[in-house]
PDB file of C-alpha atoms and ligand atoms in Angstrom:
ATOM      1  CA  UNK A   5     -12.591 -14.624 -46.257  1.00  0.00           C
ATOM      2  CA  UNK A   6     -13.049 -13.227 -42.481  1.00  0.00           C
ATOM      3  CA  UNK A   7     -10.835 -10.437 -41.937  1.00  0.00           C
ATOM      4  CA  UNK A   8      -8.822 -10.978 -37.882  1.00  0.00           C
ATOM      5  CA  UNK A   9     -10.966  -7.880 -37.366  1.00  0.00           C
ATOM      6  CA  UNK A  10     -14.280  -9.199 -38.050  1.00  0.00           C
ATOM      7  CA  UNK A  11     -13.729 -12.045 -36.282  1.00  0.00           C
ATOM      8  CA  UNK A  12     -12.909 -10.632 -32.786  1.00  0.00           C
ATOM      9  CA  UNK A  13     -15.936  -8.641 -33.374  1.00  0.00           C
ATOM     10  CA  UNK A  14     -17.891 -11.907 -33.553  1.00  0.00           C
ATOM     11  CA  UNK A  15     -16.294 -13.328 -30.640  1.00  0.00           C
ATOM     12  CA  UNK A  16     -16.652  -9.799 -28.861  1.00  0.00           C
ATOM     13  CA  UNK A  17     -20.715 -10.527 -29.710  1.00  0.00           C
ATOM     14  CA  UNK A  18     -20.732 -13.703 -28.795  1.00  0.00           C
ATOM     15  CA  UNK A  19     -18.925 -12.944 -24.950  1.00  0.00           C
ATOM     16  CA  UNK A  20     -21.602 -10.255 -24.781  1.00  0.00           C
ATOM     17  CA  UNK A  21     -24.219 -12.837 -25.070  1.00  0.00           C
ATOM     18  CA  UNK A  22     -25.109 -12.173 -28.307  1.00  0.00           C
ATOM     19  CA  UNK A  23     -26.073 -15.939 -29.656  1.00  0.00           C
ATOM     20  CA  UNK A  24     -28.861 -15.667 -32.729  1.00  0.00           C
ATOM     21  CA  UNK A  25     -27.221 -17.560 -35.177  1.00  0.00           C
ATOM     22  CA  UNK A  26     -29.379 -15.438 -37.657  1.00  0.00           C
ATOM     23  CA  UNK A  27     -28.409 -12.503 -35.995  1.00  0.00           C
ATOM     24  CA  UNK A  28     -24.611 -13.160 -35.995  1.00  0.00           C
ATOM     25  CA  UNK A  29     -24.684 -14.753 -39.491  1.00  0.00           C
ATOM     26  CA  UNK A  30     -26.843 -11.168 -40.728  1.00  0.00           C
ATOM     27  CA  UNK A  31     -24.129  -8.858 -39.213  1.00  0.00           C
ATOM     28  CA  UNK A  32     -21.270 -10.969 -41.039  1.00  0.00           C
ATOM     29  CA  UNK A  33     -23.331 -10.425 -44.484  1.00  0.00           C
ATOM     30  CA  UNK A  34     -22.486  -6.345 -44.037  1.00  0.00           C
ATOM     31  CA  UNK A  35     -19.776  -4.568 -44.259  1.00  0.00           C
ATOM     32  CA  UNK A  36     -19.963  -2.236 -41.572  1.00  0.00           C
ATOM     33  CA  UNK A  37     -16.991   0.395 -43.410  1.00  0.00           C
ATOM     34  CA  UNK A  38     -19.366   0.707 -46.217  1.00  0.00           C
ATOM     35  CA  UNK A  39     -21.321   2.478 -44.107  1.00  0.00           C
ATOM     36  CA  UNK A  40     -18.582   5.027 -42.832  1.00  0.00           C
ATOM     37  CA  UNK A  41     -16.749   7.580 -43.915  1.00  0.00           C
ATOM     38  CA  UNK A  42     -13.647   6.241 -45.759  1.00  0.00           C
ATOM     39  CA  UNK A  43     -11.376   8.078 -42.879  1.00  0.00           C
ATOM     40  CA  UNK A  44     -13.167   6.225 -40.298  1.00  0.00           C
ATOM     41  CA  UNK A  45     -12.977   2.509 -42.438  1.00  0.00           C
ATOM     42  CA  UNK A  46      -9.872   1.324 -40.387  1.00  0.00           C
ATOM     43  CA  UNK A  47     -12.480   1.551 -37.323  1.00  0.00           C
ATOM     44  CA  UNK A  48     -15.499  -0.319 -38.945  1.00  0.00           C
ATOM     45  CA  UNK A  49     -14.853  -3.114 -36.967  1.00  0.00           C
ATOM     46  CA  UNK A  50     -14.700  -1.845 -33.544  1.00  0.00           C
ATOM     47  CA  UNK A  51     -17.591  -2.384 -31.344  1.00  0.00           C
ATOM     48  CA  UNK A  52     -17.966   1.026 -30.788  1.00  0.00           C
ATOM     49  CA  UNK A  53     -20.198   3.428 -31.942  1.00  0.00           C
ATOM     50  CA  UNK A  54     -18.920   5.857 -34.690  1.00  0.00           C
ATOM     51  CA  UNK A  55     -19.452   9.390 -36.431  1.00  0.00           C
ATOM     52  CA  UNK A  56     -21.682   9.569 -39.245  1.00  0.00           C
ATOM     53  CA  UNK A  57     -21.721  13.654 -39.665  1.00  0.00           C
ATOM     54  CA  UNK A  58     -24.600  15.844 -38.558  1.00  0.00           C
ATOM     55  CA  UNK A  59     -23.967  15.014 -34.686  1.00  0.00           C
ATOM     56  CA  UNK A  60     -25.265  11.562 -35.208  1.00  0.00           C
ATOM     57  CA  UNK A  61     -23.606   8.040 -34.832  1.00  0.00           C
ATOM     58  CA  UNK A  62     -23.750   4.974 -36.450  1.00  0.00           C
ATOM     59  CA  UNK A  63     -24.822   2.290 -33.788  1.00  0.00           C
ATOM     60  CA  UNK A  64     -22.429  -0.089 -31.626  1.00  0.00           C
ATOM     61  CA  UNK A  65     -22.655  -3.442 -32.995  1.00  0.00           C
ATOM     62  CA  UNK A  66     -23.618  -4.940 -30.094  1.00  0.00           C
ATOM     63  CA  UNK A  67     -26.493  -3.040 -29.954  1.00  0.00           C
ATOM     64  CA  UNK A  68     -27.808  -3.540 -32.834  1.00  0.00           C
ATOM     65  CA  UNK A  69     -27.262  -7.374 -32.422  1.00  0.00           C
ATOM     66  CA  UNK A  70     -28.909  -6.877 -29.123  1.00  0.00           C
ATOM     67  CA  UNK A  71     -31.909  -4.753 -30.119  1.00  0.00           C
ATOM     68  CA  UNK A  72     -32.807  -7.154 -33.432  1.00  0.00           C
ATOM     69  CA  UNK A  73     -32.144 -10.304 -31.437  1.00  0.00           C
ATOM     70  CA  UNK A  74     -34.975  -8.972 -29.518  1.00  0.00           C
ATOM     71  CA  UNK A  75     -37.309  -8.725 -32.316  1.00  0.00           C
ATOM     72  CA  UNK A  76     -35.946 -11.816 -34.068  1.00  0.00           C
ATOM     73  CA  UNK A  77     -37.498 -14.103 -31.271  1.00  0.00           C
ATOM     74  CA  UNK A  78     -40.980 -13.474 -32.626  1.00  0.00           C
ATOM     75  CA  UNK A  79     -40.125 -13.919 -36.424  1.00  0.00           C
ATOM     76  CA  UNK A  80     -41.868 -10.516 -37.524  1.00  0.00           C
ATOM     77  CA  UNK A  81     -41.811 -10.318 -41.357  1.00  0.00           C
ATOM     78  CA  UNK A  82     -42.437  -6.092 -41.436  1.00  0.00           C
ATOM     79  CA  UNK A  83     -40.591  -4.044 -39.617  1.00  0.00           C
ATOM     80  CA  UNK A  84     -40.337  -0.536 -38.798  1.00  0.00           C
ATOM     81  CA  UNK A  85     -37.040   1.249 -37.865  1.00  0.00           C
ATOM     82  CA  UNK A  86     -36.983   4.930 -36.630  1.00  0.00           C
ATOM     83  CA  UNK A  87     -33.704   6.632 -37.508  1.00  0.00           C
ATOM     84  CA  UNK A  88     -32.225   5.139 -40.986  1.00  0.00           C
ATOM     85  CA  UNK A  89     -28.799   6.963 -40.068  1.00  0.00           C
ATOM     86  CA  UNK A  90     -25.678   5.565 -41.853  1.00  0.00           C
ATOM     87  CA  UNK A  91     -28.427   2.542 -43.259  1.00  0.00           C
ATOM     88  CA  UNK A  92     -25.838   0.089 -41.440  1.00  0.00           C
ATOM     89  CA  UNK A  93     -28.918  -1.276 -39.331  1.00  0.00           C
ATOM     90  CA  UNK A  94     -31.204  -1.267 -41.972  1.00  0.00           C
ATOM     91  CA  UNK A  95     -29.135  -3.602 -44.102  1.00  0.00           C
ATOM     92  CA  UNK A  96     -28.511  -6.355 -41.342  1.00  0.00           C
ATOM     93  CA  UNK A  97     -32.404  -5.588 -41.095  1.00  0.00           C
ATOM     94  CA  UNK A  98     -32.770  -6.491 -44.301  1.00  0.00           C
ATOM     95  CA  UNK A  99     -30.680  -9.262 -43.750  1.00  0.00           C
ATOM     96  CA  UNK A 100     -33.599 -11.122 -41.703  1.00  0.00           C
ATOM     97  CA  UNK A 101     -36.990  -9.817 -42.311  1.00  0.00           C
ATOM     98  CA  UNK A 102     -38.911  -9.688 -45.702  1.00  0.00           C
ATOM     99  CA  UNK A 103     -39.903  -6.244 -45.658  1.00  0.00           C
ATOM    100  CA  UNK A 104     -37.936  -3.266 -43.742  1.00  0.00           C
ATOM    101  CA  UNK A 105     -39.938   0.234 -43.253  1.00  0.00           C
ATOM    102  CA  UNK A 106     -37.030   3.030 -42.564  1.00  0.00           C
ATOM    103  CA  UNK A 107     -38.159   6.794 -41.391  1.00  0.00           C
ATOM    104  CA  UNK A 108     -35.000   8.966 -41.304  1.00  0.00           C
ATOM    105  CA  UNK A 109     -35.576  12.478 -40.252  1.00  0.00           C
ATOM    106  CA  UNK A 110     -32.387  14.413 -42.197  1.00  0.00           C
ATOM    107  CA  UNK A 111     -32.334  14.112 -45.513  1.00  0.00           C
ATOM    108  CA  UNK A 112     -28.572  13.895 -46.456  1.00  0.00           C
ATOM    109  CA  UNK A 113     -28.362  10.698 -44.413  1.00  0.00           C
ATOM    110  CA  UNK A 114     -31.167   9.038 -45.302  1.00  0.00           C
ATOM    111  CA  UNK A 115     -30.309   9.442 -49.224  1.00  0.00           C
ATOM    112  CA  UNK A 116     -26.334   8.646 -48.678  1.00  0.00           C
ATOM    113  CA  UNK A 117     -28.325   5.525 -46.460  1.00  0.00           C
ATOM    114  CA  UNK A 118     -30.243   4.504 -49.692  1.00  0.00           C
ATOM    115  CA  UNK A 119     -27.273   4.583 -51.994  1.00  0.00           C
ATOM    116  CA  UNK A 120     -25.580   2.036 -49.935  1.00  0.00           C
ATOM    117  CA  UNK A 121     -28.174  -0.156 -49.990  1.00  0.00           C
ATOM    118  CA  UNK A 122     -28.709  -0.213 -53.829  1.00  0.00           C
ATOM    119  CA  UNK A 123     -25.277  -0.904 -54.069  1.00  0.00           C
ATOM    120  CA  UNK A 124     -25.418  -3.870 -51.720  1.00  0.00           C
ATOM    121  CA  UNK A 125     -28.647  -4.998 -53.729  1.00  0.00           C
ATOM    122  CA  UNK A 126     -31.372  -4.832 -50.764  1.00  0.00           C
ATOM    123  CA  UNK A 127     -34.236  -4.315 -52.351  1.00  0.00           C
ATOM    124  CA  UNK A 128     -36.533  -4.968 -49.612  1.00  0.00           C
ATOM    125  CA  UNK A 129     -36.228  -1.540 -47.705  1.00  0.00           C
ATOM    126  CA  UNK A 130     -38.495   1.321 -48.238  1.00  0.00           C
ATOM    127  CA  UNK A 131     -37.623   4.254 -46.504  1.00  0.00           C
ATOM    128  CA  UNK A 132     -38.953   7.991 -46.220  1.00  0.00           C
ATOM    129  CA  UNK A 133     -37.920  11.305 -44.728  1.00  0.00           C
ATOM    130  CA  UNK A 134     -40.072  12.360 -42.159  1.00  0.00           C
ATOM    131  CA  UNK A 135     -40.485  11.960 -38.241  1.00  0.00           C
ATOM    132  CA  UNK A 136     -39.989   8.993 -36.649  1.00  0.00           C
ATOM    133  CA  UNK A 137     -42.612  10.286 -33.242  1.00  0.00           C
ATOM    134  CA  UNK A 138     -45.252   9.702 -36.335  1.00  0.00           C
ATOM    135  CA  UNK A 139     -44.375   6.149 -37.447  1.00  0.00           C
ATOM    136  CA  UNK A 140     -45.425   5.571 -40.424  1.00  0.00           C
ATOM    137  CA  UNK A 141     -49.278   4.966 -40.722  1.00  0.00           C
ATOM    138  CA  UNK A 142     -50.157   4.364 -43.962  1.00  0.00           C
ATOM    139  CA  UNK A 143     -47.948   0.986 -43.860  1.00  0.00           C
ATOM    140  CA  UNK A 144     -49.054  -0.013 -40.332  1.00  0.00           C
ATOM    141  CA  UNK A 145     -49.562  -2.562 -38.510  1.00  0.00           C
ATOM    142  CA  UNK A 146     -46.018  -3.337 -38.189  1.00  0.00           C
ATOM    143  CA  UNK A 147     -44.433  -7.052 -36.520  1.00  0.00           C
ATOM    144  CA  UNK A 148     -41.581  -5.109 -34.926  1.00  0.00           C
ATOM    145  CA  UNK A 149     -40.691  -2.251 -34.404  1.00  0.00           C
ATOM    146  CA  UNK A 150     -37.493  -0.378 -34.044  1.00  0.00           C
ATOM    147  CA  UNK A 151     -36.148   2.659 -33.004  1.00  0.00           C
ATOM    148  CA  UNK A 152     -32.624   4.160 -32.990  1.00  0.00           C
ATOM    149  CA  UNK A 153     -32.639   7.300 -31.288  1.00  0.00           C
ATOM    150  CA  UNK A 154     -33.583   7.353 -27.327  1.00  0.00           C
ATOM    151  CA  UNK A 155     -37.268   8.886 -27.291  1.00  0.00           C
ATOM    152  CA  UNK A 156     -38.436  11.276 -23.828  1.00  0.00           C
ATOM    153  CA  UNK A 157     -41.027   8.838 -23.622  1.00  0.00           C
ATOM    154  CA  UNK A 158     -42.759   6.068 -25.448  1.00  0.00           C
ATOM    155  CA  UNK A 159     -44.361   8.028 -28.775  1.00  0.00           C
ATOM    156  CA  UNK A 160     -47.887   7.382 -28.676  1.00  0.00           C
ATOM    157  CA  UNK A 161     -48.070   6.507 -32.280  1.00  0.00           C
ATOM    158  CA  UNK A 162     -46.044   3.685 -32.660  1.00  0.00           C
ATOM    159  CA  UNK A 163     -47.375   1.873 -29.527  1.00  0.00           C
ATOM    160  CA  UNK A 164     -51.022   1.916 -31.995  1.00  0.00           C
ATOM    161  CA  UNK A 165     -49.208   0.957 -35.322  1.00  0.00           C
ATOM    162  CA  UNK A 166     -47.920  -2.135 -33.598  1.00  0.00           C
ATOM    163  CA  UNK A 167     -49.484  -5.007 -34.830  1.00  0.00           C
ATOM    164  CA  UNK A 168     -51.426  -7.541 -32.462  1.00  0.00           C
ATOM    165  CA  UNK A 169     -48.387  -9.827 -30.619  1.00  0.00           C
ATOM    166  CA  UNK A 170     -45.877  -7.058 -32.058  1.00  0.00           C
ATOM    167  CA  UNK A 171     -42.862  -6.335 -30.649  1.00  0.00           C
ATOM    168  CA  UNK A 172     -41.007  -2.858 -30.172  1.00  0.00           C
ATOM    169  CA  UNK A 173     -37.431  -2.079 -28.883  1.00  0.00           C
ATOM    170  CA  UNK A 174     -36.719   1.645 -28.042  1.00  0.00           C
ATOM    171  CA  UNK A 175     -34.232   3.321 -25.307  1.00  0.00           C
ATOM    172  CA  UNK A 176     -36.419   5.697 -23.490  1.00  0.00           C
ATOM    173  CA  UNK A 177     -35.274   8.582 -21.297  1.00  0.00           C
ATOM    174  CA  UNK A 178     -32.620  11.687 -21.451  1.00  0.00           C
ATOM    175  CA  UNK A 179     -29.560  11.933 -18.998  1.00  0.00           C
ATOM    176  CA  UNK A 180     -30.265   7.913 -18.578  1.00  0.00           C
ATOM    177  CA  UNK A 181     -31.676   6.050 -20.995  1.00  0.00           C
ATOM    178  CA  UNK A 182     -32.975   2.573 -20.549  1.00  0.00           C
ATOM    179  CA  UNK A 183     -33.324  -0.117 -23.910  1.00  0.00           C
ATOM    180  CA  UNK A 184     -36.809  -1.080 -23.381  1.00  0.00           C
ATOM    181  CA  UNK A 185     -38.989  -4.632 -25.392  1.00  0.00           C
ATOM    182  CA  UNK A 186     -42.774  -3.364 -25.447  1.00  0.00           C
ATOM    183  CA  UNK A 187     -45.063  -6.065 -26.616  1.00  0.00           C
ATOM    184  CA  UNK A 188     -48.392  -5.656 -27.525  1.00  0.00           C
ATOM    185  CA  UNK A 189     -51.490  -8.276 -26.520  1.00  0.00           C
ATOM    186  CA  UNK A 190     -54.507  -6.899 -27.973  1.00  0.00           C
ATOM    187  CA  UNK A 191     -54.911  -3.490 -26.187  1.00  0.00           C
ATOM    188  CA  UNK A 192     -52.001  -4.790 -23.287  1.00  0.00           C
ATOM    189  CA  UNK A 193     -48.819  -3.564 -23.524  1.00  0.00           C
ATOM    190  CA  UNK A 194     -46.167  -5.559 -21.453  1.00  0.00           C
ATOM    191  CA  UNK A 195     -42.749  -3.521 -21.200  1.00  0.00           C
ATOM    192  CA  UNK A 196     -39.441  -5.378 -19.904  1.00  0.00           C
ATOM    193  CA  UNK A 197     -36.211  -3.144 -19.254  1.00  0.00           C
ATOM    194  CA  UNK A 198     -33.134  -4.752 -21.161  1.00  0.00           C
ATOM    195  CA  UNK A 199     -30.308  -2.428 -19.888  1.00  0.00           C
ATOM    196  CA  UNK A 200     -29.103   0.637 -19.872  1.00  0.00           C
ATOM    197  CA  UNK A 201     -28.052   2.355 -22.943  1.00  0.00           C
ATOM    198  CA  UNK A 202     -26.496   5.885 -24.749  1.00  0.00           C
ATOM    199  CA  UNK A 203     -28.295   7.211 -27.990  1.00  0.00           C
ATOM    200  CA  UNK A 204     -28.770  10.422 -29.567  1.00  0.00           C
ATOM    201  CA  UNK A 205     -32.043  12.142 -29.111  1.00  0.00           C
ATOM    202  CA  UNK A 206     -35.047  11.020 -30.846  1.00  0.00           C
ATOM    203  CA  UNK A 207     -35.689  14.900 -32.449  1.00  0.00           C
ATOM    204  CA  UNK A 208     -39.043  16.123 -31.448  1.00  0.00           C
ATOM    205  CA  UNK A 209     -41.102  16.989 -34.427  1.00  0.00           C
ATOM    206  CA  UNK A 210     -44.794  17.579 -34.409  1.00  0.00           C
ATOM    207  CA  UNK A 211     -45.966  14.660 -31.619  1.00  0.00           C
ATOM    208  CA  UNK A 212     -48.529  12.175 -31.951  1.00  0.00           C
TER     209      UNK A 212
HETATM  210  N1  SAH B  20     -29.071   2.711 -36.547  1.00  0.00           N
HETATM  211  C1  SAH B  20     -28.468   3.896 -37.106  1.00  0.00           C
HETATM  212  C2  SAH B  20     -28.320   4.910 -36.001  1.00  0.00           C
HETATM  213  C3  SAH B  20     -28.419   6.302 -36.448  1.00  0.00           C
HETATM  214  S1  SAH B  20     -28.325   7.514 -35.148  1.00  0.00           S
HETATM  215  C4  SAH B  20     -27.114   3.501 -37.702  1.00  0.00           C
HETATM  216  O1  SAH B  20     -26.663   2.382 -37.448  1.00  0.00           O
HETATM  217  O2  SAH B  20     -26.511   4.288 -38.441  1.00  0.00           O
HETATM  218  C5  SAH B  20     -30.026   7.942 -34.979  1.00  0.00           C
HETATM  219  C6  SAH B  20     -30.704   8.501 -36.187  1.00  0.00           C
HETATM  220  O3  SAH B  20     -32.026   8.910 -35.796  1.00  0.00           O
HETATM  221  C7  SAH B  20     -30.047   9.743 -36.798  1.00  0.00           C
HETATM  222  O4  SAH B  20     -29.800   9.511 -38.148  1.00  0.00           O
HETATM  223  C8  SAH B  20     -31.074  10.853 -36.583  1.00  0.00           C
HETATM  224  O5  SAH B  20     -31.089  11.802 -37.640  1.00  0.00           O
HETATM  225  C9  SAH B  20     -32.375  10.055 -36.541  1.00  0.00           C
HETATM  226  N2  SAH B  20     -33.482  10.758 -35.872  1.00  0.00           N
HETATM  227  C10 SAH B  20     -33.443  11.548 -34.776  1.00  0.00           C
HETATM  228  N3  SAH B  20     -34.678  12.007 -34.479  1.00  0.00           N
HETATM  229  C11 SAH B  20     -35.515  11.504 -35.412  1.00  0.00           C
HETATM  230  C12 SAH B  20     -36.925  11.611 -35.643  1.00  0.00           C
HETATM  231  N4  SAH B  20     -37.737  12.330 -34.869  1.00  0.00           N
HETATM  232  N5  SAH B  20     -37.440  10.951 -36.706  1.00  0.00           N
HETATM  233  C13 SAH B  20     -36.650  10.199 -37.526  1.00  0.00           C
HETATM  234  N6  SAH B  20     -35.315  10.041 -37.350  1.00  0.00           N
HETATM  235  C14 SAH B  20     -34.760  10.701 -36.308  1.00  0.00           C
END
């Protein structure tokens, strides 16, 4: 049964242009409070984005609609996501795509992110700490890839574990931060700005 809550989030996705049935039908399969603190539950449902501890935030549903909606339209079947955070992403993810890489770089989150998942039976994640300006090469080439934290630029290394006709969606920049689709065409990379966006810093670890 579809809680009033849920449902104005729906239509909230749907005015936004969200329209993926997949997409829509993927976001309804998880329940976005299971992947906040219990103090926060009440808010699950906003479209906002929300504290997860350790300065970070669980992504605005819309965004997340909007950034797999993205990769959706090319039916990739591996995907890589930068930033496992809360794991909310990863299970719509999950949802959609046979097989869903996950690079977190804190620890705490990414093994309170894993426990949520076993308990809502998605098998089909692997995930790893480590840092996400690395990808994660010994699994590449990847269909799509994902990233959840806005990088200073485009990291090197996950432009090269793309696979041939992949797809990536990543906000790039610092004070203002753009959402931007890179696809790949052999050695060609075509980038199209989707709108402007807020996300926490993609950390800098060692660069690639
Ligand atoms: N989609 C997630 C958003 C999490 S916020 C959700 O819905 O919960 C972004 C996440 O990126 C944080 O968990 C942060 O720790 C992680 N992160 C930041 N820099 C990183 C890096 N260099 N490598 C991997 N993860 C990183």
């Amino acid at each position: 049964m579809i809680s009033h809550c849920e449902q104005l989030l729906y239509q909230q996705l749907q005015a936004q242009g969200i329209h993926d049935s997949r997409v829509l039908a993927a976001i309804r399969c998880v329940p976005r409070q299971r992947f906040v603190d219990e103090a926060l539950a009440h808010q699950a449902w906003d479209n906002t984005a929300l504290p997860i501890g350790f300065g970070q935030t669980i992504s605005q549903p819309y965004i997340v609609a909007r950034m797999i909606s993205e990769l959706s339209k090319s039916s990739p079947r591996r995907v890589l996501e930068i930033g496992t955070g809360s794991g909310y992403q990863t299970a719509i993810l999950a949802q959609l795509f046979e097989r869903v890489y996950s690079v977190e770089l804190l620890e705490p989150l990414l093994y309170q992110a894993r426990r949520r998942l076993k308990m809502l039976d998605l098998h089909n994640v692997i995930s790893r700490q480590g840092d996400g300006w690395q990808g994660w090469q010994s699994k590449a080439p990847f269909d799509a890839i994902i990233v959840s934290a806005a990088a200073r630029c485009v990291p090197r290394m996950l432009l090269e574990q793309l696979a041939d006709g992949g797809v990536m969606v990543i906000p790039v920049g610092e004070s203002s931060q753009n959402l931007q689709r890179i696809s790949r065409h052999g050695e060609h990379f075509t980038t199209q700005i989707l709108e402007a966006v807020r996300f926490v810093p993609l950390v800098e670890g060692s660069r690639g």
